[in-house]
Tab-separated table of C-alpha atoms in Angstrom:
chain	number	residue	atom	x	y	z
A	1	MET	CA	-6.405	4.842	72.420
A	2	ALA	CA	-5.015	4.509	75.935
A	3	ASN	CA	-7.303	4.103	78.941
A	4	LEU	CA	-10.361	3.184	76.889
A	5	THR	CA	-11.665	-0.113	78.189
A	6	GLU	CA	-13.643	-0.975	75.050
A	7	SER	CA	-12.573	-1.023	71.423
A	8	TYR	CA	-13.473	2.292	69.795
A	9	ASN	CA	-15.165	2.304	66.392
A	10	GLU	CA	-12.560	3.993	64.211
A	11	SER	CA	-14.995	4.577	61.363
A	12	PHE	CA	-16.580	7.246	63.539
A	13	LEU	CA	-13.438	9.250	64.284
A	14	PRO	CA	-13.892	12.973	63.632
A	15	LEU	CA	-12.102	14.905	60.932
A	16	ILE	CA	-10.298	16.941	63.579
A	17	GLN	CA	-8.189	13.873	64.430
A	18	LYS	CA	-5.840	15.219	61.750
A	19	TYR	CA	-4.892	18.081	64.051
A	20	TYR	CA	-5.385	16.860	67.599
A	21	SER	CA	-4.619	13.678	69.518
A	22	LEU	CA	-7.739	11.576	69.953
A	23	GLU	CA	-7.083	11.014	73.617
A	24	ALA	CA	-6.566	14.734	74.172
A	25	ILE	CA	-9.929	15.433	72.523
A	26	ALA	CA	-11.660	12.738	74.558
A	27	ARG	CA	-10.134	13.728	77.898
A	28	GLU	CA	-11.163	17.366	77.683
A	29	PRO	CA	-14.510	17.843	79.458
A	30	TRP	CA	-17.522	18.817	77.394
A	31	ASP	CA	-17.679	22.605	77.238
A	32	GLN	CA	-20.778	23.608	79.201
A	33	ASN	CA	-20.982	26.732	77.026
A	34	ALA	CA	-21.040	24.800	73.745
A	35	ILE	CA	-22.985	26.522	70.982
A	36	LEU	CA	-24.806	24.927	68.066
A	37	PHE	CA	-25.118	27.384	65.174
A	38	ILE	CA	-28.039	26.624	62.864
A	39	PRO	CA	-29.624	28.375	59.843
A	40	THR	CA	-32.212	31.087	60.313
A	41	ASN	CA	-35.883	30.240	59.880
A	42	GLN	CA	-35.745	31.961	56.484
A	43	GLN	CA	-32.802	29.872	55.274
A	44	ILE	CA	-33.583	26.482	56.763
A	45	LEU	CA	-35.686	25.389	53.763
A	46	MET	CA	-32.686	25.218	51.445
A	47	GLU	CA	-30.656	23.277	54.028
A	48	ASN	CA	-32.485	19.999	53.348
A	49	GLY	CA	-35.507	21.532	55.013
A	50	GLY	CA	-33.534	21.534	58.273
A	51	ALA	CA	-33.093	17.747	58.480
A	52	GLU	CA	-29.459	17.804	59.644
A	53	THR	CA	-30.269	20.579	62.089
A	54	PHE	CA	-33.095	18.492	63.559
A	55	ALA	CA	-30.873	15.403	63.735
A	56	THR	CA	-28.025	17.231	65.472
A	57	VAL	CA	-30.298	18.812	68.068
A	58	ILE	CA	-31.899	15.435	68.821
A	59	TYR	CA	-28.586	13.595	69.009
A	60	LEU	CA	-26.939	16.026	71.416
A	61	SER	CA	-30.110	16.097	73.511
A	62	PHE	CA	-30.233	12.297	73.703
A	63	LEU	CA	-26.672	12.313	75.000
A	64	ASN	CA	-27.739	14.890	77.608
A	65	LEU	CA	-24.971	17.275	76.536
A	66	ASN	CA	-25.364	20.958	77.312
A	67	PHE	CA	-25.495	23.300	74.338
A	68	GLU	CA	-27.019	26.625	73.345
A	69	ILE	CA	-28.705	27.117	69.984
A	70	LYS	CA	-28.003	30.243	67.933
A	71	ARG	CA	-29.585	30.974	64.563
A	72	VAL	CA	-27.241	32.726	62.139
A	73	LYS	CA	-27.547	33.651	58.481
A	74	ASN	CA	-24.028	32.541	57.525
A	75	VAL	CA	-23.669	29.150	59.201
A	76	ASN	CA	-22.269	27.543	56.028
A	77	GLU	CA	-19.584	30.216	55.761
A	78	MET	CA	-18.695	29.711	59.447
A	79	SER	CA	-18.402	25.923	59.139
A	80	PRO	CA	-14.983	24.414	58.300
A	81	SER	CA	-16.751	21.873	56.074
A	82	GLY	CA	-18.761	24.545	54.274
A	83	ARG	CA	-22.062	23.112	55.560
A	84	GLY	CA	-24.015	23.513	58.770
A	85	PRO	CA	-25.038	23.019	61.412
A	86	LEU	CA	-21.878	24.050	63.261
A	87	LEU	CA	-20.931	22.987	66.797
A	88	LYS	CA	-18.507	25.219	68.685
A	89	CYS	CA	-17.272	23.243	71.685
A	90	GLY	CA	-14.272	24.735	73.452
A	91	LYS	CA	-11.495	25.205	70.908
A	92	TYR	CA	-13.131	22.859	68.382
A	93	SER	CA	-15.460	23.838	65.536
A	94	ILE	CA	-17.217	20.931	63.849
A	95	GLY	CA	-19.595	21.200	60.889
A	96	GLU	CA	-22.330	18.803	59.677
A	97	TYR	CA	-24.270	16.092	61.457
A	98	GLU	CA	-21.976	13.101	60.982
A	99	SER	CA	-18.840	14.945	62.099
A	100	ILE	CA	-20.661	16.325	65.152
A	101	VAL	CA	-21.806	12.779	65.964
A	102	ASN	CA	-18.203	11.569	65.660
A	103	PHE	CA	-16.952	14.258	68.011
A	104	SER	CA	-19.733	13.704	70.561
A	105	ASN	CA	-19.299	9.919	70.448
A	106	LEU	CA	-15.610	10.300	71.219
A	107	LYS	CA	-16.348	12.466	74.269
A	108	VAL	CA	-19.115	10.218	75.580
A	109	PHE	CA	-17.179	7.038	74.840
A	110	PHE	CA	-14.347	8.186	77.085
A	111	LEU	CA	-16.797	9.174	79.822
A	112	ILE	CA	-18.582	5.845	79.973
A	113	SER	CA	-15.355	3.857	79.535
A	114	SER	CA	-13.765	5.502	82.549
A	115	GLN	CA	-14.925	3.785	85.729
A	116	CYS	CA	-14.263	6.859	87.810
A	117	GLN	CA	-16.509	8.989	85.582
A	118	GLN	CA	-19.165	6.485	84.511
A	119	LYS	CA	-21.395	7.138	87.527
A	120	PHE	CA	-21.550	10.820	86.590
A	121	PHE	CA	-22.741	10.189	83.030
A	122	LYS	CA	-26.506	10.592	82.868
A	123	GLY	CA	-27.112	10.716	79.141
A	124	ASN	CA	-28.632	8.027	76.969
A	125	ARG	CA	-25.989	5.494	75.878
A	126	LEU	CA	-26.398	5.194	72.133
A	127	LEU	CA	-24.964	1.883	71.061
A	128	GLY	CA	-23.413	2.642	67.664
A	129	ASN	CA	-19.877	2.303	69.020
A	130	PHE	CA	-20.628	-0.861	70.970
A	131	LEU	CA	-22.060	-2.982	68.182
A	132	GLU	CA	-19.980	-5.588	66.363
A	133	SER	CA	-17.815	-4.360	63.496
A	134	SER	CA	-20.200	-5.466	60.740
A	135	LYS	CA	-22.999	-3.437	62.344
A	136	LYS	CA	-20.762	-0.389	62.672
A	137	ASN	CA	-19.998	-0.577	58.965
A	138	GLU	CA	-23.693	-1.041	58.261
A	139	ILE	CA	-24.481	2.154	60.172
A	140	LYS	CA	-21.985	4.025	58.000
A	141	THR	CA	-23.517	2.575	54.836
A	142	TYR	CA	-27.047	3.542	55.805
A	143	LEU	CA	-25.950	7.030	56.847
A	144	LEU	CA	-24.498	7.570	53.375
A	145	LEU	CA	-27.507	6.016	51.633
A	146	ILE	CA	-30.085	8.091	53.509
A	147	GLN	CA	-28.089	11.312	53.257
A	148	LYS	CA	-27.533	10.881	49.519
A	149	SER	CA	-31.066	9.836	48.596
A	150	TYR	CA	-32.975	12.357	50.685
A	151	SER	CA	-30.592	15.278	50.084
A	152	ASP	CA	-30.488	14.799	46.320
A	153	THR	CA	-34.259	14.414	46.104
A	154	PHE	CA	-34.932	17.431	48.307
A	155	ASN	CA	-32.469	19.533	46.303
A	156	TYR	CA	-34.149	18.572	43.040
A	157	PHE	CA	-37.541	19.663	44.381
A	158	LEU	CA	-36.115	22.850	45.883
A	159	TRP	CA	-34.123	24.106	42.929
A	160	LYS	CA	-36.539	23.111	40.160
A	161	SER	CA	-39.686	24.487	41.807
A	162	ASP	CA	-40.830	28.043	41.111
A	163	PHE	CA	-42.594	28.132	44.482
A	164	ALA	CA	-39.439	27.090	46.323
A	165	GLN	CA	-37.323	29.530	44.338
A	166	ASN	CA	-39.524	32.427	45.390
A	167	ALA	CA	-39.202	31.359	49.033
A	168	ILE	CA	-35.413	31.013	48.736
A	169	LYS	CA	-35.098	34.421	47.066
A	170	LYS	CA	-37.129	35.975	49.893
A	171	SER	CA	-34.820	34.372	52.455
A	172	PHE	CA	-31.825	36.116	50.883
A	173	ASP	CA	-33.808	39.360	50.664
A	174	CYS	CA	-34.558	39.163	54.399
A	175	ASP	CA	-30.979	38.503	55.493
A	176	TYR	CA	-28.863	40.519	53.051
A	177	PRO	CA	-29.014	43.986	51.436
A	178	TRP	CA	-29.140	44.546	47.682
A	179	PRO	CA	-27.125	43.667	45.596
A	180	LEU	CA	-25.532	41.094	47.916
A	181	ASN	CA	-28.847	39.243	48.216
A	182	VAL	CA	-29.010	38.758	44.444
A	183	ILE	CA	-25.358	37.725	44.142
A	184	LEU	CA	-25.605	35.162	46.944
A	185	TYR	CA	-28.850	33.720	45.594
A	186	TRP	CA	-27.433	33.171	42.111
A	187	ASN	CA	-24.207	31.790	43.527
A	188	GLU	CA	-26.200	29.195	45.494
A	189	TYR	CA	-28.509	28.437	42.578
A	190	LEU	CA	-25.644	27.858	40.122
A	191	PHE	CA	-23.776	25.713	42.649
A	192	GLU	CA	-26.790	23.470	43.307
A	193	ARG	CA	-27.664	23.219	39.611
A	194	LYS	CA	-24.116	22.179	38.762
A	195	TYR	CA	-24.203	19.536	41.513
A	196	LEU	CA	-27.465	18.094	40.211
A	197	GLN	CA	-26.140	18.133	36.635
A	198	LEU	CA	-22.916	16.350	37.621
A	199	ASN	CA	-24.987	13.683	39.336
A	200	ASN	CA	-27.243	13.301	36.273
A	201	LEU	CA	-30.322	14.513	38.145
A	202	TRP	CA	-31.085	17.956	36.730
A	203	ASP	CA	-32.559	16.706	33.445
A	204	LEU	CA	-34.519	13.797	34.899
A	205	LYS	CA	-38.302	13.911	34.887
A	206	ARG	CA	-40.029	14.487	38.216
A	207	ASP	CA	-41.621	11.013	38.098
A	208	ARG	CA	-38.206	9.387	37.718
A	209	ILE	CA	-36.845	11.273	40.732
A	210	ILE	CA	-39.802	10.116	42.823
A	211	SER	CA	-39.332	6.543	41.588
A	212	ARG	CA	-35.647	6.525	42.581
A	213	PHE	CA	-36.532	7.982	45.973
A	214	ARG	CA	-39.170	5.328	46.541
A	215	GLU	CA	-36.752	2.526	45.648
A	216	VAL	CA	-34.437	3.557	48.484
A	217	ASN	CA	-37.313	3.819	50.926
A	218	GLU	CA	-38.594	0.394	49.898
A	219	CYS	CA	-35.201	-0.976	50.983
A	220	LEU	CA	-35.519	0.860	54.307
A	221	ASN	CA	-39.066	-0.438	54.703
A	222	LYS	CA	-37.813	-4.009	54.200
A	223	LYS	CA	-34.958	-3.436	56.653
A	224	LEU	CA	-37.460	-2.327	59.305
A	225	SER	CA	-39.604	-5.454	58.988
A	226	GLY	CA	-39.778	-6.867	62.521
A	227	ASN	CA	-37.364	-4.229	63.833
A	228	SER	CA	-38.007	-1.115	65.890
A	229	CYS	CA	-34.791	0.509	64.584
A	230	LEU	CA	-32.592	0.116	61.529
A	231	MET	CA	-29.999	-1.797	63.577
A	232	GLY	CA	-32.577	-4.000	65.260
A	233	LYS	CA	-33.513	-2.811	68.746
A	234	ASN	CA	-30.626	-0.373	69.135
A	235	LEU	CA	-31.287	3.305	68.472
A	236	THR	CA	-28.290	4.835	66.670
A	237	GLU	CA	-27.366	8.015	64.839
A	238	VAL	CA	-28.698	6.624	61.559
A	239	ASP	CA	-32.202	6.331	63.060
A	240	ILE	CA	-32.083	9.929	64.190
A	241	LEU	CA	-31.028	11.081	60.718
A	242	LEU	CA	-33.740	9.061	58.966
A	243	TYR	CA	-36.392	10.318	61.384
A	244	SER	CA	-35.270	13.916	60.816
A	245	PHE	CA	-35.552	13.630	57.036
A	246	MET	CA	-38.973	12.022	57.392
A	247	LYS	CA	-40.014	14.803	59.772
A	248	VAL	CA	-39.159	17.339	57.074
A	249	LEU	CA	-41.325	15.349	54.650
A	250	ALA	CA	-44.201	15.463	57.136
A	251	ILE	CA	-44.123	19.221	57.789
A	252	THR	CA	-43.044	20.710	54.440
A	253	PRO	CA	-45.855	21.225	51.874
A	254	LEU	CA	-43.317	21.350	49.040
A	255	PHE	CA	-42.545	17.650	49.630
A	256	ALA	CA	-46.173	16.472	49.831
A	257	GLU	CA	-45.803	14.441	46.627
A	258	LEU	CA	-42.770	12.647	48.030
A	259	LYS	CA	-44.577	11.920	51.268
A	260	ALA	CA	-47.580	10.536	49.352
A	261	SER	CA	-45.301	8.168	47.426
A	262	LEU	CA	-44.390	6.421	50.707
A	263	GLU	CA	-47.855	6.077	52.202
A	264	ASP	CA	-48.133	2.321	51.559
A	265	LEU	CA	-44.754	1.498	53.162
A	266	THR	CA	-46.236	0.283	56.440
A	267	ASN	CA	-43.008	-0.537	58.301
A	268	LEU	CA	-41.475	2.825	57.464
A	269	ASN	CA	-44.579	4.757	58.514
A	270	ARG	CA	-44.909	2.766	61.746
A	271	TYR	CA	-41.251	3.504	62.433
A	272	PHE	CA	-41.723	7.241	61.857
A	273	ASN	CA	-44.772	7.408	64.119
A	274	GLU	CA	-42.943	5.604	66.923
A	275	MET	CA	-39.880	7.825	66.540
A	276	ASP	CA	-42.035	10.928	66.450
A	277	GLN	CA	-43.515	10.031	69.826
A	278	ARG	CA	-39.986	9.842	71.259
A	279	MET	CA	-38.426	12.837	69.558
A	280	ALA	CA	-41.088	15.428	68.739
A	281	ASN	CA	-40.888	16.914	72.237
A	282	ILE	CA	-37.164	17.563	71.802
A	283	LEU	CA	-37.795	19.496	68.586
A	284	GLN	CA	-40.646	21.376	70.220
A	285	ASN	CA	-38.605	22.344	73.274
A	286	LYS	CA	-35.361	23.155	71.476
A	287	LEU	CA	-36.615	24.601	68.171
A	288	ASP	CA	-40.263	25.399	68.894
A	289	LEU	CA	-41.168	22.957	66.138
A	290	ASN	CA	-44.576	21.293	66.153
């Protein structure tokens, strides 16, 4: 990319590169009227408990980018990827945490690489794009690992729990009239069940799901030994995602058994407590989340 003084991490390029020149995207100023569309309070439970919403809000806030939050009942239908949250920034619409990170990184990277604009950039410089190539690839690997493990486990607990099903049904009842509420609920239920079946999770015993979940977190616990962040001392997007999933564990009664299974992982719990001190205020201020 022309005029960028440092090598850009191509593994983080957004999906919209298919349609727009990367330099054109980067050069356009951040839209000060950017809007982040997130699920309603009633629907957020079935969206990984809101983990990707939390992560996106924190990430954009850390970069000191202006955005307005709007809760909508159809964020997944609005998103080009079929999943929220959805960022509307100028003429671009970007869905899901990782793609929003890609887009934001590209904007910020151009800002801090341009000497004439660097003095005007007041956000926190997250270092994911400035690490060596092996570390960049490692970030990508851990993003996929955390997303897959936590999302699959949360979905299993959500869609195989009578308590959760009642809450999900009520969310559709609140947002949609009959019979649309019933149709949309069953459409979502059958979709999630098919996904869990295809991934050989639906028929597993609850204890086995918890065991698989713990195995991944044991790896994360080992990775955090002697480190304040997953990439050492550098806070990156993967830390924000992991913290957000762990925050959902901490505040959602449905996942109490999962949370209890990690209580003896000292590095992971120390990490969460330290991250919570840094990030809880953002969630409180932006989402009124305690």
